[in-house]
Coordinates of C-alpha atoms in Angstrom, one line a residue:
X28 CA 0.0 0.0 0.0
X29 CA 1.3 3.8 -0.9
X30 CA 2.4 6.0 2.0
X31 CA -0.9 8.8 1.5
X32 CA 0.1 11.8 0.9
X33 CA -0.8 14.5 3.8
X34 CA -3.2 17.4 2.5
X35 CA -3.5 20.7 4.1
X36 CA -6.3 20.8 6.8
X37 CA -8.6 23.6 6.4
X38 CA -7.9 25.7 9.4
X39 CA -9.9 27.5 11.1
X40 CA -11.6 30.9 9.2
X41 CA -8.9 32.8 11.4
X42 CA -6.2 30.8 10.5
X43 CA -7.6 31.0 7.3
X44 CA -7.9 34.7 6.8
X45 CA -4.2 34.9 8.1
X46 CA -2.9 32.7 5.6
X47 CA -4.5 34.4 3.1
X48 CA -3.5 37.9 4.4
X49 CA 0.5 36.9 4.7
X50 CA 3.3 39.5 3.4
X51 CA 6.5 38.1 3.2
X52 CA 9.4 40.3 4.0
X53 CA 12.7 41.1 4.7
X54 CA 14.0 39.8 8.0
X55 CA 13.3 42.3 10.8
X56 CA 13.4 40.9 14.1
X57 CA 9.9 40.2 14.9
X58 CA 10.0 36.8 16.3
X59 CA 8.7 36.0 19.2
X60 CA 10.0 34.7 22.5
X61 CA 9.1 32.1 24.9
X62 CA 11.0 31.4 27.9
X63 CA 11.0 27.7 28.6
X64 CA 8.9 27.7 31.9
X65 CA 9.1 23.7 32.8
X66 CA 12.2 21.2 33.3
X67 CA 13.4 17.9 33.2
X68 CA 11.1 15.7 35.5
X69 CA 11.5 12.0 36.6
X70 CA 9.3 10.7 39.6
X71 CA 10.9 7.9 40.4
X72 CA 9.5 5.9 43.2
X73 CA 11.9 5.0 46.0
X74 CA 14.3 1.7 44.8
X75 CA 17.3 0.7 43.3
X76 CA 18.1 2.0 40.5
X77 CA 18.6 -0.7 38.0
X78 CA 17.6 -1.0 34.5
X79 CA 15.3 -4.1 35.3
X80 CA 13.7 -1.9 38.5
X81 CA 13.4 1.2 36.4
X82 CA 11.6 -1.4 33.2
X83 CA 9.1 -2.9 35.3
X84 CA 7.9 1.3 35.8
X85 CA 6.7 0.2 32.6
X86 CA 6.0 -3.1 32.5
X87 CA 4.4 -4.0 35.4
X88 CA 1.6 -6.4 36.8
X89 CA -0.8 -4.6 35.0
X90 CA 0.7 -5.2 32.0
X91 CA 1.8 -8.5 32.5
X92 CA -1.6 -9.6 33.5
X93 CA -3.2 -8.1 29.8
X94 CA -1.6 -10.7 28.5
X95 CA -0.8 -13.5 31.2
X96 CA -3.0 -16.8 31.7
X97 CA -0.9 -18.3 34.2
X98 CA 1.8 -18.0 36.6
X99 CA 3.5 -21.3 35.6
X100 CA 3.6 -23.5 32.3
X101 CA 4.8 -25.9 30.3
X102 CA 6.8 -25.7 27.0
X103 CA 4.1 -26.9 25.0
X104 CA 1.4 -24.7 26.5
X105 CA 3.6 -21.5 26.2
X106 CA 4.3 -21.9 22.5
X107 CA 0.2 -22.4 22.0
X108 CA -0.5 -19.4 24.0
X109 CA 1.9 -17.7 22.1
X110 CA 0.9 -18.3 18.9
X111 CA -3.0 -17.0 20.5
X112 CA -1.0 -13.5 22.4
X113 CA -3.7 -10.9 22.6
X114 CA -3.7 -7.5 24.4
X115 CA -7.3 -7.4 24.7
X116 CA -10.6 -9.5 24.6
X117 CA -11.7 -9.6 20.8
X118 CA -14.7 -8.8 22.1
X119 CA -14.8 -5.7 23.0
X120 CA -13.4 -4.4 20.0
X121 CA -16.0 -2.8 17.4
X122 CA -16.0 -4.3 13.6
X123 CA -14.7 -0.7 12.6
X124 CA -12.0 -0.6 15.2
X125 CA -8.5 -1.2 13.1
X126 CA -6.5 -1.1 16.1
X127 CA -8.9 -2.4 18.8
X128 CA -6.2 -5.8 19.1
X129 CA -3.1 -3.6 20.2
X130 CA -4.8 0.0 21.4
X131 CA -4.9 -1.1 25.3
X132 CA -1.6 -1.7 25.4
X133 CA -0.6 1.8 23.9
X134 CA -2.5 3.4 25.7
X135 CA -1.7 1.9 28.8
X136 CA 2.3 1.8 28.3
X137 CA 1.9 5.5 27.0
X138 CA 0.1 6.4 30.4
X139 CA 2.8 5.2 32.6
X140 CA 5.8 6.7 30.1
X141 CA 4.4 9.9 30.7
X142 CA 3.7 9.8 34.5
X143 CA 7.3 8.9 34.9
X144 CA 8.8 11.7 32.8
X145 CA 8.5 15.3 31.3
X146 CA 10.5 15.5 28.7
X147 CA 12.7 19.1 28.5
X148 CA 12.5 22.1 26.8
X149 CA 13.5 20.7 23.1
X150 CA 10.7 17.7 21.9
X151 CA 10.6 15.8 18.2
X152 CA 8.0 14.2 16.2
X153 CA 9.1 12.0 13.3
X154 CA 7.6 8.8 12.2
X155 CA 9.1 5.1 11.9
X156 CA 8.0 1.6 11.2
X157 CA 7.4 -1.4 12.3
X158 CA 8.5 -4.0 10.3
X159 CA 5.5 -6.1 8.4
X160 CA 5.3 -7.5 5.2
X161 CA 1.8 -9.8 5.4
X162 CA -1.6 -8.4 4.7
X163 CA -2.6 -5.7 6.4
X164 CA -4.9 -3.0 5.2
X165 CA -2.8 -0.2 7.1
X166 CA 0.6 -1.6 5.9
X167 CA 2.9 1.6 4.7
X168 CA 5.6 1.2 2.5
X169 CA 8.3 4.4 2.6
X170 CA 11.3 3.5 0.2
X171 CA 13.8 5.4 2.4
X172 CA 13.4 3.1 5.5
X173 CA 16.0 -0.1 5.9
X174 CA 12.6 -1.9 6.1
X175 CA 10.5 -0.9 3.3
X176 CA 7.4 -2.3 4.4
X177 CA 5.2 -2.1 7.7
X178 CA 2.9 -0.7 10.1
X179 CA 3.4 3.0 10.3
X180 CA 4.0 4.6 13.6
X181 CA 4.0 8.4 14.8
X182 CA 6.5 9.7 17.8
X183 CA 7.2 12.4 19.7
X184 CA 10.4 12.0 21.6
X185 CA 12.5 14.3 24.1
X186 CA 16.3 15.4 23.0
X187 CA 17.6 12.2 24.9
X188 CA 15.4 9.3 23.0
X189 CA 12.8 9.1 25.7
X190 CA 9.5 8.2 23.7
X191 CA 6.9 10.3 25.6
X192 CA 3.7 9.6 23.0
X193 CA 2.8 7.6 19.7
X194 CA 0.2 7.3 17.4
X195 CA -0.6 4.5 14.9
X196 CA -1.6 5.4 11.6
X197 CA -4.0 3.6 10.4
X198 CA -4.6 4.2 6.6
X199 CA -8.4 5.7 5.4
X200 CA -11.5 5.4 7.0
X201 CA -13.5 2.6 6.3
X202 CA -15.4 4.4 4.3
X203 CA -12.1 5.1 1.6
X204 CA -11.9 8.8 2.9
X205 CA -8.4 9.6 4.1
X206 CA -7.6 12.0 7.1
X207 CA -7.5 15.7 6.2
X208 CA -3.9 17.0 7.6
X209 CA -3.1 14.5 8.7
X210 CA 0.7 15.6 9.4
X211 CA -0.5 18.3 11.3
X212 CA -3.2 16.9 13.2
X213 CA -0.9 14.0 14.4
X214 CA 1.2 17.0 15.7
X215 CA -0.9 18.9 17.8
X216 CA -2.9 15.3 19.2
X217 CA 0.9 14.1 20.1
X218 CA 2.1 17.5 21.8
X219 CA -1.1 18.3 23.0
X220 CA 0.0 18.2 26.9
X221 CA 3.1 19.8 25.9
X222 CA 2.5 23.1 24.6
X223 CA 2.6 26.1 26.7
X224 CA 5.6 25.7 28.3
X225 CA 8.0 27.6 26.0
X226 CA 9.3 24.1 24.1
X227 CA 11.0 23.9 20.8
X228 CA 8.8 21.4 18.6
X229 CA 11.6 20.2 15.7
X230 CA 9.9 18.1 12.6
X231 CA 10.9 16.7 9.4
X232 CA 9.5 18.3 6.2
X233 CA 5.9 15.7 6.0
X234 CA 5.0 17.5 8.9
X235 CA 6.1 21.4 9.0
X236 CA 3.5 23.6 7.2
X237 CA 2.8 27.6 7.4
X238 CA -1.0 25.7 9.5
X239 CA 1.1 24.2 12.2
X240 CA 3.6 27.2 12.7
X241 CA 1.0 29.4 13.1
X242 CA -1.0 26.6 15.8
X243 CA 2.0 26.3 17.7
X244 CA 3.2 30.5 17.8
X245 CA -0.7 30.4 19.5
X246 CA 0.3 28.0 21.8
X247 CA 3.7 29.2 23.3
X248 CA 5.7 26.8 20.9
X249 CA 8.4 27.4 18.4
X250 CA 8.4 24.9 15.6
X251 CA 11.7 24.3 13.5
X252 CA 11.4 21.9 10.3
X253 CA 12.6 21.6 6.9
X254 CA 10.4 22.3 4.3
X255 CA 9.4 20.7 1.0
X256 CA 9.7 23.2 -2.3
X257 CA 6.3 23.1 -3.5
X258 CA 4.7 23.7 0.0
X259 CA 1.8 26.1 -0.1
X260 CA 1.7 29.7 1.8
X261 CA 5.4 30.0 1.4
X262 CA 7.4 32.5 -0.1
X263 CA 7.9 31.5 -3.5
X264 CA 11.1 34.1 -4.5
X265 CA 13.0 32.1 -1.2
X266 CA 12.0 28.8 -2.6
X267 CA 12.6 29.1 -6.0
X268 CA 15.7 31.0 -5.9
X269 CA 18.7 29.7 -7.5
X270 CA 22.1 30.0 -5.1
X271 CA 25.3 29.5 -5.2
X272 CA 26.8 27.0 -2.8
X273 CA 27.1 28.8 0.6
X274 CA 24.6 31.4 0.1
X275 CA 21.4 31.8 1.7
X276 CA 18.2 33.6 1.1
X277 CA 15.4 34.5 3.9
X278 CA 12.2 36.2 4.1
X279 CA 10.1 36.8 7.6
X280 CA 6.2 37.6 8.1
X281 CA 4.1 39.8 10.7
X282 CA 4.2 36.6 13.0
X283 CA 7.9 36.5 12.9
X284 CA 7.6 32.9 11.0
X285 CA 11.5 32.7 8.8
X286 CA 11.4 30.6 5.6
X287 CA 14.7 30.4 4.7
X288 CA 17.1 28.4 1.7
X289 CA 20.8 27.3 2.1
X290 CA 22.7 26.1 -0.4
X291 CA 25.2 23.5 0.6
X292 CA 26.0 20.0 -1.5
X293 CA 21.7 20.4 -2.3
X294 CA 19.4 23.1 -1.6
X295 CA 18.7 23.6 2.2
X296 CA 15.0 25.3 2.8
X297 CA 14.2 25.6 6.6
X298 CA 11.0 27.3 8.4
X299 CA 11.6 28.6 12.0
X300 CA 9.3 30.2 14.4
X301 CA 12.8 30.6 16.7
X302 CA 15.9 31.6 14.9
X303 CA 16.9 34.7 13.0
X304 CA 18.6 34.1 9.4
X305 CA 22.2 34.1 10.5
X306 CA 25.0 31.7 10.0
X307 CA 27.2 30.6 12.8
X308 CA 30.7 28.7 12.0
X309 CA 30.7 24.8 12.7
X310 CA 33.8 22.8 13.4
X311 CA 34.1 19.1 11.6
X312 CA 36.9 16.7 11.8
X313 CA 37.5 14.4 9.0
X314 CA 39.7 11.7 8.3
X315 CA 42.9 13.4 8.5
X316 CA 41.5 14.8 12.2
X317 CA 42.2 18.1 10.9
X318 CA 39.8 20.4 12.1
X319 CA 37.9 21.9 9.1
X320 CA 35.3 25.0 9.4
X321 CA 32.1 25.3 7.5
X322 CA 29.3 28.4 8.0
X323 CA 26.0 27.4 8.7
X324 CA 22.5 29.0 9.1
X325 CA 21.4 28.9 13.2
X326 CA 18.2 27.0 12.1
X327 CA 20.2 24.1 10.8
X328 CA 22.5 23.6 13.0
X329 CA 19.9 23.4 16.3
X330 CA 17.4 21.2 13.9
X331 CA 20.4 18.7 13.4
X332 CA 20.5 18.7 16.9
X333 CA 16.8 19.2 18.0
X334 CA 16.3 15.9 15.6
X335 CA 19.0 13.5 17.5
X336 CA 16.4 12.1 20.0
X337 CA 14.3 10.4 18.0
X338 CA 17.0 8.9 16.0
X339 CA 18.8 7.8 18.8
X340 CA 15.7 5.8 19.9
X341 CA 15.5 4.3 16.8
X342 CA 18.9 3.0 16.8
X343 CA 19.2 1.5 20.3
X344 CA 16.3 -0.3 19.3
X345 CA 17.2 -1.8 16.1
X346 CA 20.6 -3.1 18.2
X347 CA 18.8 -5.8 19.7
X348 CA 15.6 -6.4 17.5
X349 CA 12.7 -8.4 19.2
X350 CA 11.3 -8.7 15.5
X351 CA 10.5 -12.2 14.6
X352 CA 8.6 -14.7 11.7
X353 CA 4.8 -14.2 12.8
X354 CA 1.4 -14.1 11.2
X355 CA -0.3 -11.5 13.7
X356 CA 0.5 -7.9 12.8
X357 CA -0.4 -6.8 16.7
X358 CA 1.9 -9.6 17.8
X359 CA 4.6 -8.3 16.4
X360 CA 4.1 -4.6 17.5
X361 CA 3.3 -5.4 20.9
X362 CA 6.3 -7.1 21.4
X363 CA 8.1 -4.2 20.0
X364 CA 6.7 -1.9 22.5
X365 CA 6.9 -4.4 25.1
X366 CA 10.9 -5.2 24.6
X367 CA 12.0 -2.4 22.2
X368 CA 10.7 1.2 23.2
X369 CA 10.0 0.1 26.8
X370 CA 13.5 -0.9 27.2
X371 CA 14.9 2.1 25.7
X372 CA 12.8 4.2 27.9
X373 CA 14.4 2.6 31.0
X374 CA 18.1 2.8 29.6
X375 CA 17.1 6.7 29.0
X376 CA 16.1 7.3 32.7
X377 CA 18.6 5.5 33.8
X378 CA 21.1 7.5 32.8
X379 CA 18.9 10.6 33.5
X380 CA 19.0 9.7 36.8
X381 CA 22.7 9.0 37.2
X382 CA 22.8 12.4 36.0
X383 CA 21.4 14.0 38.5
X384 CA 23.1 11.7 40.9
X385 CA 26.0 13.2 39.3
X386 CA 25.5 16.4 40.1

């Protein structure tokens, strides 16, 4: 099945008008300014802090008994009850209901992720997927993954790979009507608890849009993305330009909203809510370990940051993959929650915790 494409939602007739009514100019400092009013926060009960103690915060008995017929088994009996895992009782789940076999379990583990942590001031939202190649109506397939085919999960994650809240997607409605901005919808339902706090919100160019700058400037938000070149309500002369490698080009609106484009080995084109068009100097090392300098613009260089979390997640996961052979789609995701991000979450507050012991 094709990844759908996301389509602008509608707005509302303010946010309409708005759009509508935007002049693009030359940058003059009208960007506003939130000061980040929350801070790291892990409520840890009292115990020892191991990996395993910190896990079972996540995986508890009330977990263990979704999906638990017995205390004690035999070989035989654990390999049938395996092959019949559920998360839920079938039912309870309504005909329409895609994700009715694994929604419990989401909802639950996401519950007790986010009473154990607040993430901090800077907070991603990117996509990745599950693994899956049987027949499922939902199954994605994105050519840019290692795993071209699977089930198609949203994230929001804090700078240090903590995955706070997630979202399946779950192809068109029954009816064969797809979601209406969807990219920015999935945005503002994942950060909904999050806004008003002076966070950064950084997103990959499926999800930024002049919509969702404009939601999150409304909510005390910045938003930093990367943008695609044919995205509506942006200034064409910035993303159309032609440059020279090195040189940027940057336009700013009433709102203080900066599209700008940087031309480095491809053409660079970055919205910000947060930074001012200016390029700061970067230090690489290469091969030879000699030191090499390179001008950048502000934007890119926290967005290459902001965007490490989430990525990091990702690959601790993939180090020791829980995926295997299975004809249950739900199966194979729950397990992944179960052993993948719920492990990773514990490593993370682990070491957020030695941290602090640190200090």
């Amino acid at each position: 099945m094709e990844l759908e494409e996301e389509r602008n939602p509608e707005g509302s007739p303010q946010q309409k008008s708005t759009i509508q009514s935007t002049a693009w100019s030359e940058f003059t400092g009208r960007q506003k300014s939130f000061a980040f009013v929350e801070e790291i926060q892990l409520s840890l009960p009292p115990l020892d802090m191991t990996p395993y103690n910190i896990f079972q915060l996540f995986v508890d008995e009330e977990i263990i008994q979704m999906i638990l017929p017995s205390t004690v088994m035999s070989r035989n009996r654990f390999e049938i009850l395996l092959s019949n895992l559920h998360f839920t009782d079938n039912t309870s789940i309504s005909p329409k209901d895609r994700q009715g076999k694994i929604i419990n379990l989401i909802d639950k583990l996401q519950e007790k992720y986010q009473k154990l942590y607040s993430p901090g001031e800077n907070i991603v939202i990117d996509e990745t997927l599950i693994p899956w190649r049987g027949r499922l109506f939902f199954r994605q397939y994105i050519p840019s993954k290692a795993h071209k085919y699977g089930i198609k999960m949203f994230k929001l994650c804090s700078s240090e790979g903590f995955t706070w809240a997630s979202k399946i997607y779950s192809g068109k409605s029954s009816e064969g009507i797809r979601e209406t901005g969807l990219a920015h919808n999935v945005c503002i339902k994942l950060a909904e608890k999050l806004f008003e706090k002076g966070r950064t919100l950084y997103v990959d160019n499926f999800y930024t849009s002049y919509e969702l700058a404009l939601t999150c400037l409304d909510r005390k938000t910045h938003l930093v993305g990367t943008l695609r070149h044919n995205k509506k309500s942006m200034p064409r002369d910035v993303l159309d330009c032609k440059l020279k490698k090195g040189e940027m080009i940057a336009k700013e609106d009433e709102h203080g909203i900066v599209v700008l484009k940087w031309k480095d080995s491809r053409d660079v084109r970055m919205l910000s809510t947060k930074h001012a068009p200016y390029m700061v100097q970067t230090t690489k090392k290469y091969n030879s370990n000699q030191p090499a300098t390179k001008l950048k613009p502000l934007a890119v260089v926290d967005y290459n940051k902001g965007k490490c979390g989430i990525d990091y997640s990702d690959q601790m996961v993939a180090y020791a993959t829980t995926m295997r052979k299975g004809v249950k789609w739900y199966r194979k995701l729950g397990i992944e929650l179960l052993l993948g991000t719920s492990v990773v979450n514990a490593l993370v507050v682990l070491k957020l915790q030695q941290r602090e012991t640190s200090e």
